[in-house]
Amino acid sequence: MPTLEDALRQAMAEETAGLHAAPDLLERVVAGAGKRRRRLRLAAAALAVAAAAVPAGYVAAGSVATYPDRVTVTPAPEPPPIDDVPREPSKVPDLGDLGDGREFGHVKVGYLPEGLRWKNWSVDLGDSYSTSYDYAGDEHGGYCVQLYVYEDDAVVQITDEIQTMRAEKEGEDVTVGGRTGYYVVQEVGVDGTDGTPTLIVQLAERQWAEIFISPGYVADLGSMAKVKAEMWKIAEGLSSTL
């Protein structure tokens, strides 16, 4: 029985080559399937990309069952009717050409680690949006640093998540350049890695930013002390244009 991960991978590979989507979003969603923290947000971003690629009726025609370690799709007894009219996938909303990637949405990025470039990718979900950076500026490659911004109604998502992590005694409250923040290593590492260091910081009254360092980039930096130093510099260099 094909898993949802397999179905989305195949559909995305075949029909969304031109879409601007971080290719590692799905891996991070699936790898963290045993935890509830922020998975729904990442799933929303990944599925927003995949929705345009999955053939019409594929998921709707079946039933979806969630297990602690996987999500599977059971096809309906009869396949959906074939639509003979070719249709272009719907374009996933993005933030457009960001140039060097140092300004997006309502945020300016004052500091990036040496050698990192904008990945020519973004996703715009309205009151939340995201972009990322790597060595090559390759939208189809893995990220090194990803930024996720919450504004207005979406702020409730991140503040609720912080409260949940506090209650579960995961992560710690921090202060970053005089700003309220929270640091945690999310247990969504892949390929045997320990997880994804994550720093959440309040930029303005109705705006928060979340900084992710990929497990692969953690290895490049060489130590968690270096990782945290770079994350703090990124956070301190962020400024709000709201």
PDB file of N, CA and C in Angstrom, residues 53-107:
ATOM      1  N   ALA A  53       0.037  19.158  -7.100  1.00  0.00           N
ATOM      2  CA  ALA A  53       0.659  18.068  -7.835  1.00  0.00           C
ATOM      3  C   ALA A  53      -0.107  16.766  -7.758  1.00  0.00           C
ATOM      4  N   VAL A  54      -0.782  16.514  -6.610  1.00  0.00           N
ATOM      5  CA  VAL A  54      -1.492  15.252  -6.463  1.00  0.00           C
ATOM      6  C   VAL A  54      -2.651  15.200  -7.448  1.00  0.00           C
ATOM      7  N   PRO A  55      -2.790  14.139  -8.238  1.00  0.00           N
ATOM      8  CA  PRO A  55      -3.877  14.057  -9.207  1.00  0.00           C
ATOM      9  C   PRO A  55      -5.229  14.271  -8.554  1.00  0.00           C
ATOM     10  N   ALA A  56      -6.109  14.989  -9.247  1.00  0.00           N
ATOM     11  CA  ALA A  56      -7.426  15.312  -8.697  1.00  0.00           C
ATOM     12  C   ALA A  56      -8.142  14.048  -8.266  1.00  0.00           C
ATOM     13  N   GLY A  57      -8.666  14.037  -7.038  1.00  0.00           N
ATOM     14  CA  GLY A  57      -9.450  12.914  -6.546  1.00  0.00           C
ATOM     15  C   GLY A  57      -8.633  11.834  -5.872  1.00  0.00           C
ATOM     16  N   TYR A  58      -7.279  11.871  -5.948  1.00  0.00           N
ATOM     17  CA  TYR A  58      -6.475  10.780  -5.410  1.00  0.00           C
ATOM     18  C   TYR A  58      -6.680  10.595  -3.913  1.00  0.00           C
ATOM     19  N   VAL A  59      -6.532  11.704  -3.160  1.00  0.00           N
ATOM     20  CA  VAL A  59      -6.709  11.602  -1.720  1.00  0.00           C
ATOM     21  C   VAL A  59      -8.186  11.627  -1.359  1.00  0.00           C
ATOM     22  N   ALA A  60      -8.957  12.501  -2.024  1.00  0.00           N
ATOM     23  CA  ALA A  60     -10.366  12.630  -1.680  1.00  0.00           C
ATOM     24  C   ALA A  60     -11.121  11.342  -1.913  1.00  0.00           C
ATOM     25  N   ALA A  61     -10.660  10.500  -2.840  1.00  0.00           N
ATOM     26  CA  ALA A  61     -11.379   9.268  -3.152  1.00  0.00           C
ATOM     27  C   ALA A  61     -11.117   8.174  -2.145  1.00  0.00           C
ATOM     28  N   GLY A  62     -10.099   8.334  -1.299  1.00  0.00           N
ATOM     29  CA  GLY A  62      -9.762   7.286  -0.355  1.00  0.00           C
ATOM     30  C   GLY A  62      -9.980   7.740   1.067  1.00  0.00           C
ATOM     31  N   SER A  63      -9.555   6.893   1.999  1.00  0.00           N
ATOM     32  CA  SER A  63      -9.626   7.252   3.408  1.00  0.00           C
ATOM     33  C   SER A  63      -8.211   7.398   3.926  1.00  0.00           C
ATOM     34  N   VAL A  64      -8.022   8.325   4.886  1.00  0.00           N
ATOM     35  CA  VAL A  64      -6.702   8.596   5.422  1.00  0.00           C
ATOM     36  C   VAL A  64      -6.663   8.113   6.860  1.00  0.00           C
ATOM     37  N   ALA A  65      -5.620   7.348   7.214  1.00  0.00           N
ATOM     38  CA  ALA A  65      -5.457   6.862   8.580  1.00  0.00           C
ATOM     39  C   ALA A  65      -4.087   7.263   9.072  1.00  0.00           C
ATOM     40  N   THR A  66      -4.004   7.807  10.294  1.00  0.00           N
ATOM     41  CA  THR A  66      -2.745   8.261  10.849  1.00  0.00           C
ATOM     42  C   THR A  66      -2.266   7.290  11.916  1.00  0.00           C
ATOM     43  N   TYR A  67      -1.002   6.893  11.838  1.00  0.00           N
ATOM     44  CA  TYR A  67      -0.378   6.010  12.803  1.00  0.00           C
ATOM     45  C   TYR A  67       0.783   6.756  13.437  1.00  0.00           C
ATOM     46  N   PRO A  68       1.313   6.269  14.580  1.00  0.00           N
ATOM     47  CA  PRO A  68       2.390   6.996  15.246  1.00  0.00           C
ATOM     48  C   PRO A  68       3.609   7.226  14.370  1.00  0.00           C
ATOM     49  N   ASP A  69       3.899   6.332  13.442  1.00  0.00           N
ATOM     50  CA  ASP A  69       5.121   6.467  12.668  1.00  0.00           C
ATOM     51  C   ASP A  69       4.903   6.671  11.187  1.00  0.00           C
ATOM     52  N   ARG A  70       3.650   6.793  10.729  1.00  0.00           N
ATOM     53  CA  ARG A  70       3.448   6.971   9.304  1.00  0.00           C
ATOM     54  C   ARG A  70       2.036   7.450   9.023  1.00  0.00           C
ATOM     55  N   VAL A  71       1.819   7.944   7.844  1.00  0.00           N
ATOM     56  CA  VAL A  71       0.492   8.310   7.370  1.00  0.00           C
ATOM     57  C   VAL A  71       0.256   7.527   6.099  1.00  0.00           C
ATOM     58  N   THR A  72      -0.838   6.773   6.008  1.00  0.00           N
ATOM     59  CA  THR A  72      -1.103   5.970   4.828  1.00  0.00           C
ATOM     60  C   THR A  72      -2.425   6.375   4.209  1.00  0.00           C
ATOM     61  N   VAL A  73      -2.549   6.121   2.926  1.00  0.00           N
ATOM     62  CA  VAL A  73      -3.767   6.417   2.190  1.00  0.00           C
ATOM     63  C   VAL A  73      -4.316   5.119   1.639  1.00  0.00           C
ATOM     64  N   THR A  74      -5.600   4.840   1.923  1.00  0.00           N
ATOM     65  CA  THR A  74      -6.261   3.664   1.387  1.00  0.00           C
ATOM     66  C   THR A  74      -7.122   4.080   0.211  1.00  0.00           C
ATOM     67  N   PRO A  75      -6.794   3.637  -1.010  1.00  0.00           N
ATOM     68  CA  PRO A  75      -7.577   4.056  -2.172  1.00  0.00           C
ATOM     69  C   PRO A  75      -9.009   3.565  -2.081  1.00  0.00           C
ATOM     70  N   ALA A  76      -9.933   4.308  -2.705  1.00  0.00           N
ATOM     71  CA  ALA A  76     -11.323   3.891  -2.774  1.00  0.00           C
ATOM     72  C   ALA A  76     -11.431   2.672  -3.693  1.00  0.00           C
ATOM     73  N   PRO A  77     -12.501   1.885  -3.551  1.00  0.00           N
ATOM     74  CA  PRO A  77     -12.654   0.680  -4.400  1.00  0.00           C
ATOM     75  C   PRO A  77     -12.627   0.986  -5.886  1.00  0.00           C
ATOM     76  N   GLU A  78     -13.189   2.127  -6.275  1.00  0.00           N
ATOM     77  CA  GLU A  78     -13.201   2.477  -7.683  1.00  0.00           C
ATOM     78  C   GLU A  78     -12.362   3.727  -7.910  1.00  0.00           C
ATOM     79  N   PRO A  79     -11.502   3.725  -8.925  1.00  0.00           N
ATOM     80  CA  PRO A  79     -10.685   4.910  -9.192  1.00  0.00           C
ATOM     81  C   PRO A  79     -11.547   6.056  -9.679  1.00  0.00           C
ATOM     82  N   PRO A  80     -11.091   7.288  -9.470  1.00  0.00           N
ATOM     83  CA  PRO A  80     -11.851   8.439  -9.953  1.00  0.00           C
ATOM     84  C   PRO A  80     -11.869   8.451 -11.475  1.00  0.00           C
ATOM     85  N   PRO A  81     -12.863   9.081 -12.065  1.00  0.00           N
ATOM     86  CA  PRO A  81     -12.918   9.150 -13.524  1.00  0.00           C
ATOM     87  C   PRO A  81     -11.729   9.908 -14.077  1.00  0.00           C
ATOM     88  N   ILE A  82     -11.275   9.503 -15.247  1.00  0.00           N
ATOM     89  CA  ILE A  82     -10.127  10.141 -15.882  1.00  0.00           C
ATOM     90  C   ILE A  82     -10.561  11.435 -16.542  1.00  0.00           C
ATOM     91  N   ASP A  83      -9.823  12.482 -16.227  1.00  0.00           N
ATOM     92  CA  ASP A  83     -10.081  13.782 -16.849  1.00  0.00           C
ATOM     93  C   ASP A  83      -9.147  13.909 -18.051  1.00  0.00           C
ATOM     94  N   ASP A  84      -9.706  13.916 -19.229  1.00  0.00           N
ATOM     95  CA  ASP A  84      -8.898  13.950 -20.438  1.00  0.00           C
ATOM     96  C   ASP A  84      -8.389  15.346 -20.777  1.00  0.00           C
ATOM     97  N   VAL A  85      -8.833  16.344 -20.043  1.00  0.00           N
ATOM     98  CA  VAL A  85      -8.424  17.714 -20.338  1.00  0.00           C
ATOM     99  C   VAL A  85      -7.161  18.033 -19.544  1.00  0.00           C
ATOM    100  N   PRO A  86      -6.037  18.281 -20.215  1.00  0.00           N
ATOM    101  CA  PRO A  86      -4.795  18.603 -19.491  1.00  0.00           C
ATOM    102  C   PRO A  86      -4.973  19.859 -18.647  1.00  0.00           C
ATOM    103  N   ARG A  87      -4.453  19.792 -17.422  1.00  0.00           N
ATOM    104  CA  ARG A  87      -4.561  20.945 -16.530  1.00  0.00           C
ATOM    105  C   ARG A  87      -3.202  21.269 -15.943  1.00  0.00           C
ATOM    106  N   GLU A  88      -2.883  22.548 -15.920  1.00  0.00           N
ATOM    107  CA  GLU A  88      -1.639  22.983 -15.308  1.00  0.00           C
ATOM    108  C   GLU A  88      -1.804  22.974 -13.784  1.00  0.00           C
ATOM    109  N   PRO A  89      -0.770  22.560 -13.050  1.00  0.00           N
ATOM    110  CA  PRO A  89      -0.855  22.628 -11.588  1.00  0.00           C
ATOM    111  C   PRO A  89      -1.045  24.071 -11.132  1.00  0.00           C
ATOM    112  N   SER A  90      -1.808  24.243 -10.068  1.00  0.00           N
ATOM    113  CA  SER A  90      -1.994  25.582  -9.518  1.00  0.00           C
ATOM    114  C   SER A  90      -0.668  26.058  -8.927  1.00  0.00           C
ATOM    115  N   LYS A  91      -0.352  27.307  -9.159  1.00  0.00           N
ATOM    116  CA  LYS A  91       0.899  27.854  -8.644  1.00  0.00           C
ATOM    117  C   LYS A  91       0.778  28.119  -7.145  1.00  0.00           C
ATOM    118  N   VAL A  92       1.754  27.642  -6.401  1.00  0.00           N
ATOM    119  CA  VAL A  92       1.769  27.891  -4.971  1.00  0.00           C
ATOM    120  C   VAL A  92       2.176  29.345  -4.729  1.00  0.00           C
ATOM    121  N   PRO A  93       1.439  30.071  -3.894  1.00  0.00           N
ATOM    122  CA  PRO A  93       1.793  31.476  -3.661  1.00  0.00           C
ATOM    123  C   PRO A  93       3.212  31.601  -3.104  1.00  0.00           C
ATOM    124  N   ASP A  94       3.966  32.536  -3.638  1.00  0.00           N
ATOM    125  CA  ASP A  94       5.296  32.793  -3.108  1.00  0.00           C
ATOM    126  C   ASP A  94       5.503  34.291  -2.964  1.00  0.00           C
ATOM    127  N   LEU A  95       6.691  34.670  -2.548  1.00  0.00           N
ATOM    128  CA  LEU A  95       6.982  36.074  -2.283  1.00  0.00           C
ATOM    129  C   LEU A  95       7.654  36.769  -3.457  1.00  0.00           C
ATOM    130  N   GLY A  96       7.783  36.070  -4.579  1.00  0.00           N
ATOM    131  CA  GLY A  96       8.370  36.674  -5.764  1.00  0.00           C
ATOM    132  C   GLY A  96       9.886  36.695  -5.724  1.00  0.00           C
ATOM    133  N   ASP A  97      10.476  37.523  -6.565  1.00  0.00           N
ATOM    134  CA  ASP A  97      11.928  37.643  -6.656  1.00  0.00           C
ATOM    135  C   ASP A  97      12.438  38.447  -5.469  1.00  0.00           C
ATOM    136  N   LEU A  98      13.194  37.800  -4.606  1.00  0.00           N
ATOM    137  CA  LEU A  98      13.705  38.461  -3.404  1.00  0.00           C
ATOM    138  C   LEU A  98      15.112  39.011  -3.595  1.00  0.00           C
ATOM    139  N   GLY A  99      15.622  38.952  -4.815  1.00  0.00           N
ATOM    140  CA  GLY A  99      16.967  39.472  -5.043  1.00  0.00           C
ATOM    141  C   GLY A  99      18.008  38.677  -4.282  1.00  0.00           C
ATOM    142  N   ASP A 100      18.653  39.320  -3.325  1.00  0.00           N
ATOM    143  CA  ASP A 100      19.646  38.604  -2.521  1.00  0.00           C
ATOM    144  C   ASP A 100      19.018  37.914  -1.311  1.00  0.00           C
ATOM    145  N   GLY A 101      17.711  38.026  -1.162  1.00  0.00           N
ATOM    146  CA  GLY A 101      17.023  37.343  -0.070  1.00  0.00           C
ATOM    147  C   GLY A 101      17.181  37.990   1.279  1.00  0.00           C
ATOM    148  N   ARG A 102      17.712  39.195   1.307  1.00  0.00           N
ATOM    149  CA  ARG A 102      17.935  39.854   2.591  1.00  0.00           C
ATOM    150  C   ARG A 102      16.712  40.617   3.102  1.00  0.00           C
ATOM    151  N   GLU A 103      15.655  40.665   2.299  1.00  0.00           N
ATOM    152  CA  GLU A 103      14.414  41.291   2.739  1.00  0.00           C
ATOM    153  C   GLU A 103      13.255  40.518   2.143  1.00  0.00           C
ATOM    154  N   PHE A 104      12.332  40.069   2.988  1.00  0.00           N
ATOM    155  CA  PHE A 104      11.165  39.341   2.498  1.00  0.00           C
ATOM    156  C   PHE A 104      10.000  39.599   3.436  1.00  0.00           C
ATOM    157  N   GLY A 105       8.790  39.657   2.844  1.00  0.00           N
ATOM    158  CA  GLY A 105       7.632  39.971   3.669  1.00  0.00           C
ATOM    159  C   GLY A 105       7.855  41.286   4.394  1.00  0.00           C
ATOM    160  N   HIS A 106       7.749  41.242   5.721  1.00  0.00           N
ATOM    161  CA  HIS A 106       7.966  42.429   6.542  1.00  0.00           C
ATOM    162  C   HIS A 106       9.194  42.269   7.431  1.00  0.00           C
ATOM    163  N   VAL A 107      10.220  41.611   6.880  1.00  0.00           N
ATOM    164  CA  VAL A 107      11.427  41.335   7.655  1.00  0.00           C
ATOM    165  C   VAL A 107      12.668  41.656   6.830  1.00  0.00           C
TER     166      VAL A 107
END
